XYZ file of N, CA, C and O in Angstrom:
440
model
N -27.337 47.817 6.093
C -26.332 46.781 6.196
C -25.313 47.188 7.261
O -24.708 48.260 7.282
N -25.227 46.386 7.968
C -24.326 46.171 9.665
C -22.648 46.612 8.570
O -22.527 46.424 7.360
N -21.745 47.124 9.389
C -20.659 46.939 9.139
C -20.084 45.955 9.659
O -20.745 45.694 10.664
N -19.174 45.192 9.569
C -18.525 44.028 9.999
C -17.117 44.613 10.600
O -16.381 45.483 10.134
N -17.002 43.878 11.730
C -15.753 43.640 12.886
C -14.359 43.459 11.849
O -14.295 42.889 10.760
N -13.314 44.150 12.606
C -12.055 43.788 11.950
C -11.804 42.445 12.066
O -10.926 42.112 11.271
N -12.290 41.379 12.849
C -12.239 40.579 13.511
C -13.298 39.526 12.490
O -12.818 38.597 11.840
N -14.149 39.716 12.490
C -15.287 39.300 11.561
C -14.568 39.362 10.317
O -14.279 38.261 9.849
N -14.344 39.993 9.909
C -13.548 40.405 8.267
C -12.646 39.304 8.448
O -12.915 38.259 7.855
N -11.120 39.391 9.517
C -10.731 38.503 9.114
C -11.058 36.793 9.138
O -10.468 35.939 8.476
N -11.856 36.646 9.828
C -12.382 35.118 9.862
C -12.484 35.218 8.557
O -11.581 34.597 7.996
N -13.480 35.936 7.580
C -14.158 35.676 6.492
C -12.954 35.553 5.671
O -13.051 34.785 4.714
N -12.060 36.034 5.814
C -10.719 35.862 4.831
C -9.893 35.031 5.343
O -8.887 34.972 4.636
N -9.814 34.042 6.662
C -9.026 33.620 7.083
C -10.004 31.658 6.031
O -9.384 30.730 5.511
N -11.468 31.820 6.150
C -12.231 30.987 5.517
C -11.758 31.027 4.068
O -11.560 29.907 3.599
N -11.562 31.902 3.368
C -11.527 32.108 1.926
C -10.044 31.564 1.613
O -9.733 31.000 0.564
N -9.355 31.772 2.475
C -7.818 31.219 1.898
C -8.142 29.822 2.130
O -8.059 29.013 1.206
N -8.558 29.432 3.470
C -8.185 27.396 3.517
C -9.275 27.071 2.218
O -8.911 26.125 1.520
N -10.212 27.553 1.919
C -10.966 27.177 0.474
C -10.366 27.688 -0.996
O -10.767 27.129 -2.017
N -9.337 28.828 -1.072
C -8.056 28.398 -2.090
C -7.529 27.342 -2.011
O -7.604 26.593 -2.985
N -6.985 27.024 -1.103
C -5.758 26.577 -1.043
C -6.210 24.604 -0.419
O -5.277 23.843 -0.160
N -7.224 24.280 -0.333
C -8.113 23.473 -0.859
C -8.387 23.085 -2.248
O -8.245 21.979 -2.769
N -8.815 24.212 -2.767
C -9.369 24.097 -4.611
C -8.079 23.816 -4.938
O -7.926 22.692 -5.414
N -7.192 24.426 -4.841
C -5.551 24.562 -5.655
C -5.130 23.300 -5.644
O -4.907 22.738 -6.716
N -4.887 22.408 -3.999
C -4.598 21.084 -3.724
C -5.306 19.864 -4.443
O -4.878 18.802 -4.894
N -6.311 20.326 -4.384
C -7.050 19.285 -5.560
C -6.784 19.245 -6.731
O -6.394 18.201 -7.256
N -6.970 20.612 -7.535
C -6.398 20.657 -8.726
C -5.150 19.945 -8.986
O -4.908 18.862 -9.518
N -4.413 20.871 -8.455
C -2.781 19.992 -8.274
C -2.847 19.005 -8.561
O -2.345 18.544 -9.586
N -3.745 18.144 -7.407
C -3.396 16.484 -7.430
C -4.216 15.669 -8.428
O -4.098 14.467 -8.665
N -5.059 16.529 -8.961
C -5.658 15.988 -10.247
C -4.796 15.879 -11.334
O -4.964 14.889 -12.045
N -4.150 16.449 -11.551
C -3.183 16.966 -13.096
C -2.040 16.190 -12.719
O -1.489 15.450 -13.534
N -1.606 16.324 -11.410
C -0.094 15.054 -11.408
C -0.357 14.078 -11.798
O 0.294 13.595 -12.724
N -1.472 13.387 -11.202
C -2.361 12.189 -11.383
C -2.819 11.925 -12.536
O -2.481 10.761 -12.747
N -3.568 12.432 -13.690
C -3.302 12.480 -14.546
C -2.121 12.832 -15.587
O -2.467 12.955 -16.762
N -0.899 12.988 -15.301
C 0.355 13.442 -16.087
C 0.937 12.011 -15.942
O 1.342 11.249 -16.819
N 0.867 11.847 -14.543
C 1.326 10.312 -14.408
C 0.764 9.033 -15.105
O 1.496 8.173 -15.595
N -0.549 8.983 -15.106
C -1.088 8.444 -15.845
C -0.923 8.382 -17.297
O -0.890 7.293 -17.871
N -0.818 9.498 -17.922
C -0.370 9.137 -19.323
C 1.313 9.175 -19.697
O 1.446 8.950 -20.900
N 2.108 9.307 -19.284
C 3.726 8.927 -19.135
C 3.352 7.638 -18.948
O 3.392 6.932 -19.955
N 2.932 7.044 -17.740
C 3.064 5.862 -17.876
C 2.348 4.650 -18.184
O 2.794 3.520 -17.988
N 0.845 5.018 -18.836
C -0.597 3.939 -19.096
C -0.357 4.811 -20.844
O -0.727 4.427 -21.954
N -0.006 5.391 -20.656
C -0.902 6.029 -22.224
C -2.259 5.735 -22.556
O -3.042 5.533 -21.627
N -2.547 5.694 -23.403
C -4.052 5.556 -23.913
C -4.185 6.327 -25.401
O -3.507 7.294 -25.748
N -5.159 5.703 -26.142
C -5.386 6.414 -27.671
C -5.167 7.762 -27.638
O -4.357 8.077 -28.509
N -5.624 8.845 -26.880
C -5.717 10.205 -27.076
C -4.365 11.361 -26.715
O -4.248 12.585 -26.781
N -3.136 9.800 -26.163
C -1.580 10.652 -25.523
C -1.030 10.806 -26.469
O -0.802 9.955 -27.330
N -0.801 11.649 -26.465
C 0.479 12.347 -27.873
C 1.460 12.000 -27.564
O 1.728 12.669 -26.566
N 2.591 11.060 -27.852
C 3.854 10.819 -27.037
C 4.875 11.497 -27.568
O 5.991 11.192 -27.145
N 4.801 12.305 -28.351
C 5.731 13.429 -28.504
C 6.435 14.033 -27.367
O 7.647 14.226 -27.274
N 5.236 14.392 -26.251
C 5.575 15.027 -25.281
C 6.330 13.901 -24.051
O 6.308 14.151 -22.846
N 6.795 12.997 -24.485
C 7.408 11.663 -23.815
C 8.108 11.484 -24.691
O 7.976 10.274 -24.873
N 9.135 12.006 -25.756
C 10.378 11.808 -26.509
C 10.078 10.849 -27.260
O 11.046 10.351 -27.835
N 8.235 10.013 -27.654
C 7.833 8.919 -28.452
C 8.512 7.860 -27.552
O 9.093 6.899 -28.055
N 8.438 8.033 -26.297
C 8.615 7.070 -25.890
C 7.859 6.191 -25.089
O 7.676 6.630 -23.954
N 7.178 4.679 -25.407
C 6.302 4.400 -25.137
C 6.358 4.126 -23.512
O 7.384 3.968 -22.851
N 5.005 4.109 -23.038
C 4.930 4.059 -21.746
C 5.645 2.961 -21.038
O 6.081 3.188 -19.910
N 5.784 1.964 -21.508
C 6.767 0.848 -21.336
C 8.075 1.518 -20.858
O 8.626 1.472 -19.758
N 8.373 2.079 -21.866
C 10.123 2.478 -22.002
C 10.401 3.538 -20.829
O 11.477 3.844 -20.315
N 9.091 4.012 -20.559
C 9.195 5.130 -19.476
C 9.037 4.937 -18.335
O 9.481 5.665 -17.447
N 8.147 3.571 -18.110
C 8.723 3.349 -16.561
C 9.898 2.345 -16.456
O 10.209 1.854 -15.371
N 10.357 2.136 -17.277
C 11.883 1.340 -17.350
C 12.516 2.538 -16.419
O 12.740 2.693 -15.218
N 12.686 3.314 -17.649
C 13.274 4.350 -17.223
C 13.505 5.418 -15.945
O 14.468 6.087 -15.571
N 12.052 5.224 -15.441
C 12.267 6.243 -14.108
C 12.306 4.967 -13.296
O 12.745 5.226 -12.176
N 11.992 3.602 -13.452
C 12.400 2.345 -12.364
C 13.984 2.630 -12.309
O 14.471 2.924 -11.217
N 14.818 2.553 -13.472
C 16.064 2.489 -13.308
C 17.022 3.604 -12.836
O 18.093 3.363 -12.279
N 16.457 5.110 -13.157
C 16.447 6.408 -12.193
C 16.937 6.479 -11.078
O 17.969 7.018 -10.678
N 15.577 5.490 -10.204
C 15.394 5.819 -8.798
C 16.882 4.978 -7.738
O 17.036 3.757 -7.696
N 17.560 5.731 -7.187
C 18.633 5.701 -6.566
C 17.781 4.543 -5.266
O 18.125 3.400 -4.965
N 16.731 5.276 -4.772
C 16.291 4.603 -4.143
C 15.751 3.243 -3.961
O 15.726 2.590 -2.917
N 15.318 2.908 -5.145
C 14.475 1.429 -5.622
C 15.758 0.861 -5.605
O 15.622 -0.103 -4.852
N 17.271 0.893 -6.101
C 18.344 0.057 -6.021
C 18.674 -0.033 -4.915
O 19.653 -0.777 -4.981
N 18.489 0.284 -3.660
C 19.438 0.583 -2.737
C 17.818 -0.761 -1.968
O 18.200 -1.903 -2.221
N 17.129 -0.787 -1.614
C 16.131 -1.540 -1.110
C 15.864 -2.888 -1.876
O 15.284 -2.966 -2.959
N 16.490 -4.173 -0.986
C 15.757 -5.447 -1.702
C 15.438 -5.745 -1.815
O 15.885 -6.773 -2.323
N 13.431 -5.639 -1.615
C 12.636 -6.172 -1.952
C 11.883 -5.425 -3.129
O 10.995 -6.018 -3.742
N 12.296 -3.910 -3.498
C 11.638 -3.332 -4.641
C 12.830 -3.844 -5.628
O 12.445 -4.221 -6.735
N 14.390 -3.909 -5.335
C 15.608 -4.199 -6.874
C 14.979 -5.606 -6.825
O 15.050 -5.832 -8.033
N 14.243 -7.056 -6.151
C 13.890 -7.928 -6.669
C 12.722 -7.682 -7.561
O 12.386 -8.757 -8.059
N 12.253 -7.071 -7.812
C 10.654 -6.547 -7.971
C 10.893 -6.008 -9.280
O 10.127 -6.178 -10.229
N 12.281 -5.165 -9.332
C 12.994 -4.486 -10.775
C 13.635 -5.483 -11.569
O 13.525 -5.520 -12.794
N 14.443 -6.460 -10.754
C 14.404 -7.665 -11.382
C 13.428 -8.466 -12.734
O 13.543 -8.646 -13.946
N 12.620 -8.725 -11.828
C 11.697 -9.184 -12.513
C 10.721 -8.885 -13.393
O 9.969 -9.673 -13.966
N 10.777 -7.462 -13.490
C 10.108 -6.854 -14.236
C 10.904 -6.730 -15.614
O 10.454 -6.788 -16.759
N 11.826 -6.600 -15.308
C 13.396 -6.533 -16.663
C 13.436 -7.736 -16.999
O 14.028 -7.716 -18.078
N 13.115 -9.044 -16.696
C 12.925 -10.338 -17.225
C 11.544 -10.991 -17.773
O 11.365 -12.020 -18.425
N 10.662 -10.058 -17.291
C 9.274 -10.302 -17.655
C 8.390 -9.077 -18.307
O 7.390 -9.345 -18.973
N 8.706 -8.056 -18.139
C 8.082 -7.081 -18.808
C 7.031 -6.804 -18.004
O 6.500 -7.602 -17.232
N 6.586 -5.144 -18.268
C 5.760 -4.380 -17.262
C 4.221 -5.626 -17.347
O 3.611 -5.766 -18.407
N 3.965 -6.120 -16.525
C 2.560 -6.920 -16.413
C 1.496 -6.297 -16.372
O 1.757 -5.151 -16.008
N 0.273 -6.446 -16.572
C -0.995 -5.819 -16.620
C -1.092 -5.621 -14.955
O -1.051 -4.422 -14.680
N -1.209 -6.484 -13.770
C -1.294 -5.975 -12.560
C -0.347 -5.063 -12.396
O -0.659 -4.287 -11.493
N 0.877 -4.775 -12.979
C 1.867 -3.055 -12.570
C 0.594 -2.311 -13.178
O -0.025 -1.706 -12.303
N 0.252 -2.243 -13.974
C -0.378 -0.864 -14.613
C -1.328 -1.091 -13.970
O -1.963 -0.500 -14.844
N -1.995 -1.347 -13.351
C -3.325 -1.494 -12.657
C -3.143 -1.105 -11.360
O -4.052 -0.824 -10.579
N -1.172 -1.076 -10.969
C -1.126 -0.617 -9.691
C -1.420 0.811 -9.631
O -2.126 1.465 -8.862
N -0.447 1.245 -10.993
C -0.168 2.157 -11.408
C -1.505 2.940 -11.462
O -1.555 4.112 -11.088
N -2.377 2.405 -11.842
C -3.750 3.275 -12.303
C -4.366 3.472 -10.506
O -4.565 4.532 -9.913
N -4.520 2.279 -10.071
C -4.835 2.644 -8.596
C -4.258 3.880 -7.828
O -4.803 4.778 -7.187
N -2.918 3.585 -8.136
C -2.391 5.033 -7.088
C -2.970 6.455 -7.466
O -3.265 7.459 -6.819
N -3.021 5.881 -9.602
C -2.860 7.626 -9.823
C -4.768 8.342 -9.245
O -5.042 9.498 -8.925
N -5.744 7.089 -9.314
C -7.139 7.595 -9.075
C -7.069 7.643 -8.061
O -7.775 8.645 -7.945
N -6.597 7.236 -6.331
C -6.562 7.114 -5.568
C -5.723 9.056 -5.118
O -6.318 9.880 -4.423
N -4.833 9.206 -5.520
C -4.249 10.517 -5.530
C -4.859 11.615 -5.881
O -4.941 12.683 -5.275
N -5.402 11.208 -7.177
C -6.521 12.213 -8.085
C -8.034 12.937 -6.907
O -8.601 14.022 -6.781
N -8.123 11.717 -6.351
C -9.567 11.774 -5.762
C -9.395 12.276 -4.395
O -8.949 11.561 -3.498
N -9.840 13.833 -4.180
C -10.131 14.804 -3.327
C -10.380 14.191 -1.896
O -9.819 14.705 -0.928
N -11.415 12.837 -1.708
C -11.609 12.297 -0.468
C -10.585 12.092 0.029
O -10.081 12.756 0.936
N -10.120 11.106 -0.520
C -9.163 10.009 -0.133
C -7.726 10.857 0.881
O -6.991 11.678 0.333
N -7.587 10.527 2.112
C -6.613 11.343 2.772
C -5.540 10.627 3.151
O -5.470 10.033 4.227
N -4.528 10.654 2.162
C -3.435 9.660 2.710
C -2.187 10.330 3.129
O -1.252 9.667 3.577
């Protein structure tokens, strides 16, 4: 067996980190994506304990009304509007689910 170049060595380790740090990024964006997802979709299997029992409803009230930013812009405070007069709609959560699989999923490069 050849010994390998200092040079050679480091390529092979310079390869091994962008494929950490690859795996890690995915991971990552799997688990936000899913965290987000159940804060704010729930589903039978969310314990909402870990959300103060507070239903997913109440929780994107809550980080809608948070965001410093969403008030300060008028076409998302009309958007908050209406959501506070009509209640979270099945197309929000469907947006909601889009972003979080869209984030989740390793291809997708946004």
């Amino acid at each position: 067996m050849a010994k390998k170049s200092a040079s050679e060595l480091a390529d092979e380790l310079a390869g091994l980190g962008e494929e950490i740090r690859q795996r890690a990024t995915e991971e990552a964006r799997k688990y936000v994506a899913l965290a987000i997802e159940e804060m704010f979709l729930g589903g039978p299997k969310v314990n909402r304990k870990q959300f103060d029992n507070r239903s997913p409803e109440d929780c994107i009230f809550e980080f809608l009304e948070e965001q410093a930013s969403l008030q300060s812009e008028p076409t998302l405070k009309a958007a908050l509007n209406r959501l506070d007069e009509s209640g979270i709609s099945d197309d929000f959560r469907a947006g909601i689910l889009f972003a979080c699989r869209l984030f989740a999923d390793p291809d997708f490069d946004y």
